[in-house]
JSON list of C-alpha atoms in Angstrom, two decimals:
[
{"chain": "A", "resi": 1, "resn": "GLN", "atom": "CA", "xyz": [32.15, 1.17, -16.82]},
{"chain": "A", "resi": 2, "resn": "VAL", "atom": "CA", "xyz": [31.62, 1.62, -13.23]},
{"chain": "A", "resi": 3, "resn": "GLN", "atom": "CA", "xyz": [31.56, -1.00, -10.56]},
{"chain": "A", "resi": 4, "resn": "LEU", "atom": "CA", "xyz": [29.62, -0.76, -7.41]},
{"chain": "A", "resi": 5, "resn": "VAL", "atom": "CA", "xyz": [29.92, -2.80, -4.26]},
{"chain": "A", "resi": 6, "resn": "GLU", "atom": "CA", "xyz": [27.92, -2.40, -1.19]},
{"chain": "A", "resi": 7, "resn": "SER", "atom": "CA", "xyz": [28.98, -3.34, 2.45]},
{"chain": "A", "resi": 8, "resn": "GLY", "atom": "CA", "xyz": [27.48, -2.92, 5.91]},
{"chain": "A", "resi": 9, "resn": "GLY", "atom": "CA", "xyz": [24.11, -4.76, 6.19]},
{"chain": "A", "resi": 10, "resn": "GLY", "atom": "CA", "xyz": [23.04, -6.89, 8.57]},
{"chain": "A", "resi": 11, "resn": "LEU", "atom": "CA", "xyz": [20.68, -7.65, 11.76]},
{"chain": "A", "resi": 12, "resn": "VAL", "atom": "CA", "xyz": [19.99, -4.84, 13.82]},
{"chain": "A", "resi": 13, "resn": "GLN", "atom": "CA", "xyz": [17.38, -4.15, 16.48]},
{"chain": "A", "resi": 14, "resn": "ALA", "atom": "CA", "xyz": [15.11, -1.43, 16.13]},
{"chain": "A", "resi": 15, "resn": "GLY", "atom": "CA", "xyz": [16.25, 1.72, 17.32]},
{"chain": "A", "resi": 16, "resn": "GLY", "atom": "CA", "xyz": [19.65, 0.60, 16.49]},
{"chain": "A", "resi": 17, "resn": "SER", "atom": "CA", "xyz": [22.37, 2.07, 13.66]},
{"chain": "A", "resi": 18, "resn": "LEU", "atom": "CA", "xyz": [24.13, 0.53, 10.58]},
{"chain": "A", "resi": 19, "resn": "ARG", "atom": "CA", "xyz": [26.63, 2.33, 8.34]},
{"chain": "A", "resi": 20, "resn": "LEU", "atom": "CA", "xyz": [26.74, 1.13, 4.63]},
{"chain": "A", "resi": 21, "resn": "SER", "atom": "CA", "xyz": [29.39, 1.83, 2.24]},
{"chain": "A", "resi": 22, "resn": "CYS", "atom": "CA", "xyz": [29.53, 1.80, -0.98]},
{"chain": "A", "resi": 23, "resn": "ALA", "atom": "CA", "xyz": [33.02, 1.59, -3.15]},
{"chain": "A", "resi": 24, "resn": "VAL", "atom": "CA", "xyz": [33.05, 2.75, -6.57]},
{"chain": "A", "resi": 25, "resn": "SER", "atom": "CA", "xyz": [35.67, 1.84, -9.14]},
{"chain": "A", "resi": 26, "resn": "GLY", "atom": "CA", "xyz": [36.06, 2.35, -12.90]},
{"chain": "A", "resi": 27, "resn": "ARG", "atom": "CA", "xyz": [35.81, 5.80, -13.80]},
{"chain": "A", "resi": 28, "resn": "THR", "atom": "CA", "xyz": [36.25, 9.37, -12.06]},
{"chain": "A", "resi": 29, "resn": "PHE", "atom": "CA", "xyz": [34.37, 9.13, -8.79]},
{"chain": "A", "resi": 30, "resn": "SER", "atom": "CA", "xyz": [33.73, 13.00, -8.53]},
{"chain": "A", "resi": 31, "resn": "ASN", "atom": "CA", "xyz": [31.95, 13.04, -11.77]},
{"chain": "A", "resi": 32, "resn": "TYR", "atom": "CA", "xyz": [28.80, 10.86, -10.39]},
{"chain": "A", "resi": 33, "resn": "VAL", "atom": "CA", "xyz": [26.12, 11.89, -8.40]},
{"chain": "A", "resi": 34, "resn": "MET", "atom": "CA", "xyz": [25.19, 8.95, -5.83]},
{"chain": "A", "resi": 35, "resn": "GLY", "atom": "CA", "xyz": [22.11, 7.21, -4.62]},
{"chain": "A", "resi": 36, "resn": "TRP", "atom": "CA", "xyz": [21.09, 4.84, -1.98]},
{"chain": "A", "resi": 37, "resn": "PHE", "atom": "CA", "xyz": [17.92, 2.89, -2.91]},
{"chain": "A", "resi": 38, "resn": "ARG", "atom": "CA", "xyz": [15.99, -0.08, -1.08]},
{"chain": "A", "resi": 39, "resn": "GLN", "atom": "CA", "xyz": [13.77, -2.61, -2.18]},
{"chain": "A", "resi": 40, "resn": "ALA", "atom": "CA", "xyz": [11.63, -4.48, 0.18]},
{"chain": "A", "resi": 41, "resn": "PRO", "atom": "CA", "xyz": [10.02, -8.05, -1.13]},
{"chain": "A", "resi": 42, "resn": "GLY", "atom": "CA", "xyz": [6.87, -7.10, -3.15]},
{"chain": "A", "resi": 43, "resn": "GLN", "atom": "CA", "xyz": [7.56, -3.49, -3.31]},
{"chain": "A", "resi": 44, "resn": "GLU", "atom": "CA", "xyz": [9.13, -1.29, -5.77]},
{"chain": "A", "resi": 45, "resn": "ARG", "atom": "CA", "xyz": [12.39, 0.17, -5.61]},
{"chain": "A", "resi": 46, "resn": "GLU", "atom": "CA", "xyz": [12.90, 3.60, -3.73]},
{"chain": "A", "resi": 47, "resn": "TYR", "atom": "CA", "xyz": [15.33, 6.33, -3.04]},
{"chain": "A", "resi": 48, "resn": "VAL", "atom": "CA", "xyz": [16.63, 6.70, 0.23]},
{"chain": "A", "resi": 49, "resn": "ALA", "atom": "CA", "xyz": [19.16, 9.54, 0.12]},
{"chain": "A", "resi": 50, "resn": "ALA", "atom": "CA", "xyz": [21.14, 11.24, -3.18]},
{"chain": "A", "resi": 51, "resn": "ILE", "atom": "CA", "xyz": [24.27, 13.29, -2.69]},
{"chain": "A", "resi": 52, "resn": "SER", "atom": "CA", "xyz": [25.63, 15.55, -5.36]},
{"chain": "A", "resi": 53, "resn": "ARG", "atom": "CA", "xyz": [29.18, 15.36, -6.96]},
{"chain": "A", "resi": 54, "resn": "SER", "atom": "CA", "xyz": [30.54, 17.99, -4.60]},
{"chain": "A", "resi": 55, "resn": "GLY", "atom": "CA", "xyz": [28.79, 16.49, -1.28]},
{"chain": "A", "resi": 56, "resn": "GLY", "atom": "CA", "xyz": [26.98, 19.80, -0.86]},
{"chain": "A", "resi": 57, "resn": "ASN", "atom": "CA", "xyz": [23.58, 18.80, -1.84]},
{"chain": "A", "resi": 58, "resn": "THR", "atom": "CA", "xyz": [21.81, 15.92, -0.34]},
{"chain": "A", "resi": 59, "resn": "ALA", "atom": "CA", "xyz": [17.95, 14.71, -0.53]},
{"chain": "A", "resi": 60, "resn": "TYR", "atom": "CA", "xyz": [16.23, 12.64, 1.64]},
{"chain": "A", "resi": 61, "resn": "PRO", "atom": "CA", "xyz": [12.61, 11.51, 1.51]},
{"chain": "A", "resi": 62, "resn": "GLU", "atom": "CA", "xyz": [10.45, 12.30, 4.55]},
{"chain": "A", "resi": 63, "resn": "SER", "atom": "CA", "xyz": [10.31, 8.73, 5.66]},
{"chain": "A", "resi": 64, "resn": "VAL", "atom": "CA", "xyz": [14.02, 8.40, 6.15]},
{"chain": "A", "resi": 65, "resn": "LYS", "atom": "CA", "xyz": [14.86, 12.47, 6.73]},
{"chain": "A", "resi": 66, "resn": "GLY", "atom": "CA", "xyz": [16.49, 13.16, 10.32]},
{"chain": "A", "resi": 67, "resn": "ARG", "atom": "CA", "xyz": [17.85, 9.64, 10.73]},
{"chain": "A", "resi": 68, "resn": "PHE", "atom": "CA", "xyz": [19.55, 8.97, 7.65]},
{"chain": "A", "resi": 69, "resn": "THR", "atom": "CA", "xyz": [22.66, 10.64, 6.22]},
{"chain": "A", "resi": 70, "resn": "ILE", "atom": "CA", "xyz": [24.54, 10.05, 3.18]},
{"chain": "A", "resi": 71, "resn": "SER", "atom": "CA", "xyz": [28.27, 11.42, 2.72]},
{"chain": "A", "resi": 72, "resn": "ARG", "atom": "CA", "xyz": [30.67, 10.61, 0.00]},
{"chain": "A", "resi": 73, "resn": "ASP", "atom": "CA", "xyz": [34.63, 11.20, 0.07]},
{"chain": "A", "resi": 74, "resn": "ASN", "atom": "CA", "xyz": [35.86, 11.73, -3.50]},
{"chain": "A", "resi": 75, "resn": "ALA", "atom": "CA", "xyz": [39.73, 11.01, -2.70]},
{"chain": "A", "resi": 76, "resn": "LYS", "atom": "CA", "xyz": [38.31, 7.41, -0.95]},
{"chain": "A", "resi": 77, "resn": "ASN", "atom": "CA", "xyz": [35.72, 6.71, -4.00]},
{"chain": "A", "resi": 78, "resn": "THR", "atom": "CA", "xyz": [33.45, 5.55, -1.28]},
{"chain": "A", "resi": 79, "resn": "VAL", "atom": "CA", "xyz": [29.57, 6.86, -0.31]},
{"chain": "A", "resi": 80, "resn": "HIS", "atom": "CA", "xyz": [28.24, 6.08, 2.88]},
{"chain": "A", "resi": 81, "resn": "LEU", "atom": "CA", "xyz": [24.59, 5.98, 4.39]},
{"chain": "A", "resi": 82, "resn": "GLN", "atom": "CA", "xyz": [24.59, 6.60, 8.14]},
{"chain": "A", "resi": 83, "resn": "MET", "atom": "CA", "xyz": [21.41, 4.64, 9.45]},
{"chain": "A", "resi": 84, "resn": "ASN", "atom": "CA", "xyz": [20.16, 5.44, 13.25]},
{"chain": "A", "resi": 85, "resn": "SER", "atom": "CA", "xyz": [17.11, 4.74, 14.99]},
{"chain": "A", "resi": 86, "resn": "LEU", "atom": "CA", "xyz": [16.09, 2.10, 12.89]},
{"chain": "A", "resi": 87, "resn": "LYS", "atom": "CA", "xyz": [12.72, 0.89, 12.43]},
{"chain": "A", "resi": 88, "resn": "LEU", "atom": "CA", "xyz": [10.95, -2.30, 11.27]},
{"chain": "A", "resi": 89, "resn": "GLU", "atom": "CA", "xyz": [9.98, -0.63, 7.99]},
{"chain": "A", "resi": 90, "resn": "ASP", "atom": "CA", "xyz": [13.59, 0.01, 6.80]},
{"chain": "A", "resi": 91, "resn": "THR", "atom": "CA", "xyz": [14.19, -3.67, 6.43]},
{"chain": "A", "resi": 92, "resn": "ALA", "atom": "CA", "xyz": [14.91, -3.94, 2.78]},
{"chain": "A", "resi": 93, "resn": "VAL", "atom": "CA", "xyz": [17.95, -4.53, 0.38]},
{"chain": "A", "resi": 94, "resn": "TYR", "atom": "CA", "xyz": [20.01, -1.62, 0.31]},
{"chain": "A", "resi": 95, "resn": "TYR", "atom": "CA", "xyz": [21.44, -0.70, -3.43]},
{"chain": "A", "resi": 96, "resn": "CYS", "atom": "CA", "xyz": [24.06, 1.77, -4.47]},
{"chain": "A", "resi": 97, "resn": "ALA", "atom": "CA", "xyz": [23.57, 3.69, -7.53]},
{"chain": "A", "resi": 98, "resn": "ALA", "atom": "CA", "xyz": [25.50, 6.28, -9.62]},
{"chain": "A", "resi": 99, "resn": "VAL", "atom": "CA", "xyz": [24.94, 8.70, -12.65]},
{"chain": "A", "resi": 100, "resn": "SER", "atom": "CA", "xyz": [27.43, 10.62, -14.24]},
{"chain": "A", "resi": 101, "resn": "LEU", "atom": "CA", "xyz": [26.06, 14.59, -14.48]},
{"chain": "A", "resi": 102, "resn": "THR", "atom": "CA", "xyz": [27.59, 17.64, -15.31]},
{"chain": "A", "resi": 103, "resn": "LEU", "atom": "CA", "xyz": [26.44, 20.03, -13.10]},
{"chain": "A", "resi": 104, "resn": "TRP", "atom": "CA", "xyz": [28.65, 19.96, -9.63]},
{"chain": "A", "resi": 105, "resn": "GLY", "atom": "CA", "xyz": [25.34, 20.47, -7.55]},
{"chain": "A", "resi": 106, "resn": "SER", "atom": "CA", "xyz": [22.62, 18.20, -9.41]},
{"chain": "A", "resi": 107, "resn": "LEU", "atom": "CA", "xyz": [20.79, 15.74, -7.65]},
{"chain": "A", "resi": 108, "resn": "ARG", "atom": "CA", "xyz": [19.05, 12.85, -8.90]},
{"chain": "A", "resi": 109, "resn": "VAL", "atom": "CA", "xyz": [16.27, 10.86, -7.01]},
{"chain": "A", "resi": 110, "resn": "ARG", "atom": "CA", "xyz": [14.60, 8.78, -9.48]},
{"chain": "A", "resi": 111, "resn": "VAL", "atom": "CA", "xyz": [15.08, 5.11, -10.23]},
{"chain": "A", "resi": 112, "resn": "ARG", "atom": "CA", "xyz": [15.42, 5.31, -13.83]},
{"chain": "A", "resi": 113, "resn": "ASP", "atom": "CA", "xyz": [17.46, 8.30, -13.66]},
{"chain": "A", "resi": 114, "resn": "TYR", "atom": "CA", "xyz": [20.49, 6.14, -12.67]},
{"chain": "A", "resi": 115, "resn": "ASP", "atom": "CA", "xyz": [23.03, 4.32, -14.96]},
{"chain": "A", "resi": 116, "resn": "TYR", "atom": "CA", "xyz": [25.02, 2.11, -12.52]},
{"chain": "A", "resi": 117, "resn": "TRP", "atom": "CA", "xyz": [23.84, 0.14, -9.78]},
{"chain": "A", "resi": 118, "resn": "GLY", "atom": "CA", "xyz": [25.55, -2.59, -6.80]},
{"chain": "A", "resi": 119, "resn": "GLN", "atom": "CA", "xyz": [24.58, -5.83, -6.03]},
{"chain": "A", "resi": 120, "resn": "GLY", "atom": "CA", "xyz": [22.81, -4.86, -2.84]},
{"chain": "A", "resi": 121, "resn": "THR", "atom": "CA", "xyz": [23.05, -5.78, 0.82]},
{"chain": "A", "resi": 122, "resn": "GLN", "atom": "CA", "xyz": [20.60, -6.96, 3.20]},
{"chain": "A", "resi": 123, "resn": "VAL", "atom": "CA", "xyz": [19.70, -4.93, 6.09]},
{"chain": "A", "resi": 124, "resn": "THR", "atom": "CA", "xyz": [16.70, -6.37, 8.58]},
{"chain": "A", "resi": 125, "resn": "VAL", "atom": "CA", "xyz": [15.50, -4.43, 11.49]},
{"chain": "A", "resi": 126, "resn": "SER", "atom": "CA", "xyz": [14.26, -6.38, 14.25]},
{"chain": "A", "resi": 127, "resn": "SER", "atom": "CA", "xyz": [12.01, -5.82, 17.33]}
]
């Protein structure tokens, strides 16, 4: 079993920055592709970033590309999401997710591809 715990959410003004962290325990962290997702009220959960086991490959949707950066530290079993130039529409609960994959450089971007999820952390962007 894998446990994921997010932290770093909060209230920030539009244009500001936040850094989310996700601490992972239970299994070998480097075996897992990691992703960040978000869900706003009344909307489906959507991916905002994914990173391969090695950290060498990343993916972002157009809505956050150039503003968000995902990174991981395999020695510390953590994954981060640096969010800059935040917009009102970035307001959501942000979730960290993990899936075990064989290939070192693989990525996954669909909600249904991930097996383990954190409890979420609220990010609220105000005007």
